[in-house]
Amino acid sequence: MSGSTDGTGPGIGTRLAHTARDPRAQHGFVNTPIHRGSTVLFPTLDALEAAMRVDTRTGPFVYGLMGNPNSRELEAMLAGLDGGAGAVVVESGLAAVSVPLLATLSAGDHLLMTDSCYGPTRWLCKSVLPRMGVETDFYDPRIGAGIEPLIRGNTRAIFMESPGSLTFEIQDVPAIARVARARAVTTIIDNTWATPLRFRPIEHGVDLVVHALTKYQSGNSDILLGAIVARDEDHWKRVKQCAEVHGHYAHPDDCSTCLRGMRSLEVRLARHEQSALAVARFLESRAEVARVLHPALPSHPDHALWRRDFTGASGLFGCVLRPHPRGRAHLKAFLESLRYFGMGFSWGGFESLVVASDVRSSRQSPPWTEEGPLLRFQIGLEDPRDLITDLAAAFAAAEG
Ligand SMILES: Cc1ncc(COP(=O)(O)O)c(C=O)c1O
């Protein structure tokens, strides 16, 4: 995307460069210094009492936990990009998943969770939520408007993730959001893959947007951070209060580091996107590969949906290898022969990564039936020709 996120006003690169900083208030320095601190001092009792009543997005600062100049700037940037009423930054992407769920659900409630969710999100639904008296049903990510009959009288939230973690299904977000709205059910989406530069869920009717800023926004694999962006005041207040009461907090160093990463998000994401497509097309041409799971490829079953709703892709995709007679030994040889792909979790940084996963025991709706190994590639900012050469060499080495 080269224009503005909503077609009006300055283009996205301009907004990323010029929003959320005020050099005049910083002696002319371009970036806001890091404001570490817990205690904020008030000159008078009146000022202290007034600060307790103000909006933490705009009013005087009260206490470190409730915000600081660095978290406030980052939240302003994020809310603007998503077109939301406000954002809440927290210490990790996983905290950004748990906070809106805990803010929305109470004992006796029912949650509909996509079966393609991030592993620890599933774990939260299976461990903590049942202890709180919340029941979860995992639904087929491709269900679309067919989710309606799954909604019960006590269904309070529908959680989406598109594309899904590891398996990359695209969800019909507008259809699900429409059905949910008609039944007064809160919708939440983990939009980490797309970022607001590629998909803006609030425009498609979603109430709360989750970002693991650990990935593309920060972009250097050196911090953990998360955020929730709320469509309106009510949702924002609910999430903000829940984050505060649980003591969630985003460190000003990390907020500043993330904002620095976001200044270059547009150019980095374009490079991740182009290189990932080049690598995905290469993999599609290989006999060792059964299927490439990249929504921007016409071979992807949800390609039409992706084209309809997204303005581009990022640099993360999956692939299923054909089963090999040497099984794990072959997979091990392939992965360990790679020179530029690190083996490790997370993504969105400058360096390429690969992880193998087995989702056969977790995926139920529908069950995962692919027989070959499932890989996830994060394509970094290296020269894609080197990555392709590396993959070709590793395929050859695995045979030898
Ligand atoms: C889709 C998705 N959501 C959330 C998270 C959690 O982010 P964090 O690692 O910052 O807790 C991850 C992490 O890999 C993720 O892949």
CSV table of C-alpha atoms in Angstrom, one decimal, residues 196-330:
chain,number,residue,atom,x,y,z
A,196,PRO,CA,-3.0,-2.2,9.7
A,197,LEU,CA,-1.0,-1.6,6.5
A,198,ARG,CA,-2.5,-4.7,4.9
A,199,PHE,CA,-5.8,-5.2,6.6
A,200,ARG,CA,-7.9,-2.8,8.8
A,201,PRO,CA,-10.4,-5.0,10.7
A,202,ILE,CA,-12.3,-2.1,12.3
A,203,GLU,CA,-13.4,-1.0,8.8
A,204,HIS,CA,-14.8,-4.6,8.4
A,205,GLY,CA,-16.8,-4.3,11.5
A,206,VAL,CA,-14.5,-5.8,14.2
A,207,ASP,CA,-14.6,-4.4,17.8
A,208,LEU,CA,-11.1,-5.1,19.1
A,209,VAL,CA,-7.8,-5.6,17.2
A,210,VAL,CA,-4.9,-7.4,18.7
A,211,HIS,CA,-1.3,-6.8,17.6
A,212,ALA,CA,1.9,-8.6,18.6
A,213,LEU,CA,4.1,-5.6,18.1
A,214,THR,CA,7.0,-8.0,18.7
A,215,LYS,CA,6.8,-8.9,15.0
A,216,TYR,CA,6.7,-6.3,12.2
A,217,GLN,CA,6.1,-3.1,14.0
A,218,SER,CA,9.2,-3.4,16.1
A,219,GLY,CA,10.9,-5.3,13.3
A,220,ASN,CA,14.2,-6.3,14.9
A,221,SER,CA,13.6,-9.4,17.1
A,222,ASP,CA,14.8,-7.5,20.1
A,223,ILE,CA,11.7,-6.7,22.1
A,224,LEU,CA,8.3,-8.1,23.1
A,225,LEU,CA,5.3,-5.8,23.0
A,226,GLY,CA,1.6,-6.0,22.2
A,227,ALA,CA,-1.4,-3.7,21.7
A,228,ILE,CA,-5.1,-3.7,21.5
A,229,VAL,CA,-6.9,-1.2,19.4
A,230,ALA,CA,-10.6,-0.5,20.2
A,231,ARG,CA,-13.2,0.5,17.7
A,232,ASP,CA,-15.1,2.8,20.1
A,233,GLU,CA,-14.9,4.4,23.5
A,234,ASP,CA,-16.8,1.7,25.4
A,235,HIS,CA,-14.5,-1.1,24.1
A,236,TRP,CA,-11.4,1.1,24.8
A,237,LYS,CA,-12.4,1.8,28.4
A,238,ARG,CA,-13.2,-1.8,29.1
A,239,VAL,CA,-9.8,-3.0,27.8
A,240,LYS,CA,-7.9,-0.2,29.4
A,241,GLN,CA,-9.4,-0.8,32.8
A,242,CYS,CA,-8.8,-4.6,32.5
A,243,ALA,CA,-5.2,-4.0,31.6
A,244,GLU,CA,-4.6,-1.7,34.5
A,245,VAL,CA,-6.4,-3.8,37.1
A,246,HIS,CA,-4.2,-6.8,36.1
A,247,GLY,CA,-1.1,-4.6,36.3
A,248,HIS,CA,-0.2,-4.9,32.6
A,249,TYR,CA,2.4,-2.4,31.5
A,250,ALA,CA,4.5,-1.5,28.5
A,251,HIS,CA,8.0,-0.3,29.3
A,252,PRO,CA,8.8,3.1,27.9
A,253,ASP,CA,12.1,1.7,26.4
A,254,ASP,CA,10.1,-0.9,24.5
A,255,CYS,CA,7.5,1.7,23.4
A,256,SER,CA,10.2,3.9,22.1
A,257,THR,CA,12.0,1.0,20.3
A,258,CYS,CA,8.7,0.0,18.7
A,259,LEU,CA,7.9,3.4,17.5
A,260,ARG,CA,11.3,3.7,16.0
A,261,GLY,CA,10.7,0.5,14.1
A,262,MET,CA,7.3,1.7,12.9
A,263,ARG,CA,8.9,4.7,11.2
A,264,SER,CA,10.2,2.3,8.5
A,265,LEU,CA,7.3,-0.2,8.6
A,266,GLU,CA,6.0,0.6,5.1
A,267,VAL,CA,9.4,-0.1,3.3
A,268,ARG,CA,10.2,-3.1,5.4
A,269,LEU,CA,6.9,-4.7,4.9
A,270,ALA,CA,7.0,-4.2,1.2
A,271,ARG,CA,10.4,-6.0,1.1
A,272,HIS,CA,9.2,-8.8,3.3
A,273,GLU,CA,6.1,-9.2,1.0
A,274,GLN,CA,8.0,-9.2,-2.3
A,275,SER,CA,10.8,-11.6,-1.0
A,276,ALA,CA,8.3,-13.9,0.6
A,277,LEU,CA,6.3,-14.2,-2.7
A,278,ALA,CA,9.5,-14.9,-4.6
A,279,VAL,CA,10.5,-17.7,-2.1
A,280,ALA,CA,6.9,-19.1,-2.0
A,281,ARG,CA,6.8,-19.3,-5.8
A,282,PHE,CA,10.2,-21.1,-5.8
A,283,LEU,CA,8.9,-23.6,-3.2
A,284,GLU,CA,5.8,-24.1,-5.3
A,285,SER,CA,8.0,-25.2,-8.2
A,286,ARG,CA,9.8,-27.9,-6.1
A,287,ALA,CA,9.0,-31.5,-6.2
A,288,GLU,CA,9.8,-31.8,-2.5
A,289,VAL,CA,6.8,-29.5,-1.7
A,290,ALA,CA,3.2,-30.7,-1.5
A,291,ARG,CA,1.6,-27.4,-0.9
A,292,VAL,CA,2.5,-23.8,-0.2
A,293,LEU,CA,0.2,-22.0,2.2
A,294,HIS,CA,0.4,-18.4,1.1
A,295,PRO,CA,-2.9,-16.4,0.7
A,296,ALA,CA,-1.4,-14.2,-2.0
A,297,LEU,CA,-0.7,-17.2,-4.3
A,298,PRO,CA,-3.6,-18.1,-6.7
A,299,SER,CA,-3.3,-21.7,-5.6
A,300,HIS,CA,-4.4,-20.8,-2.0
A,301,PRO,CA,-8.0,-21.9,-1.4
A,302,ASP,CA,-8.8,-18.5,0.2
A,303,HIS,CA,-7.0,-16.4,-2.4
A,304,ALA,CA,-10.2,-14.6,-3.6
A,305,LEU,CA,-11.2,-13.7,0.0
A,306,TRP,CA,-7.6,-12.4,0.6
A,307,ARG,CA,-7.8,-10.3,-2.6
A,308,ARG,CA,-11.2,-8.9,-1.6
A,309,ASP,CA,-10.2,-7.7,1.9
A,310,PHE,CA,-6.5,-7.3,2.1
A,311,THR,CA,-4.3,-4.7,0.4
A,312,GLY,CA,-1.2,-6.9,0.4
A,313,ALA,CA,0.7,-9.6,2.2
A,314,SER,CA,3.5,-9.8,4.7
A,315,GLY,CA,6.5,-12.1,4.9
A,316,LEU,CA,5.2,-15.2,6.7
A,317,PHE,CA,3.8,-18.3,5.0
A,318,GLY,CA,3.6,-22.0,5.4
A,319,CYS,CA,4.4,-25.0,3.3
A,320,VAL,CA,3.7,-28.7,3.5
A,321,LEU,CA,6.6,-31.0,2.4
A,322,ARG,CA,5.8,-34.3,0.7
A,323,PRO,CA,6.3,-37.2,3.1
A,324,HIS,CA,9.8,-38.6,2.7
A,325,PRO,CA,10.9,-42.2,3.2
A,326,ARG,CA,13.6,-41.0,5.7
A,327,GLY,CA,11.0,-39.1,7.7
A,328,ARG,CA,12.4,-36.9,10.5
A,329,ALA,CA,16.0,-37.6,9.5
A,330,HIS,CA,15.3,-36.0,6.1
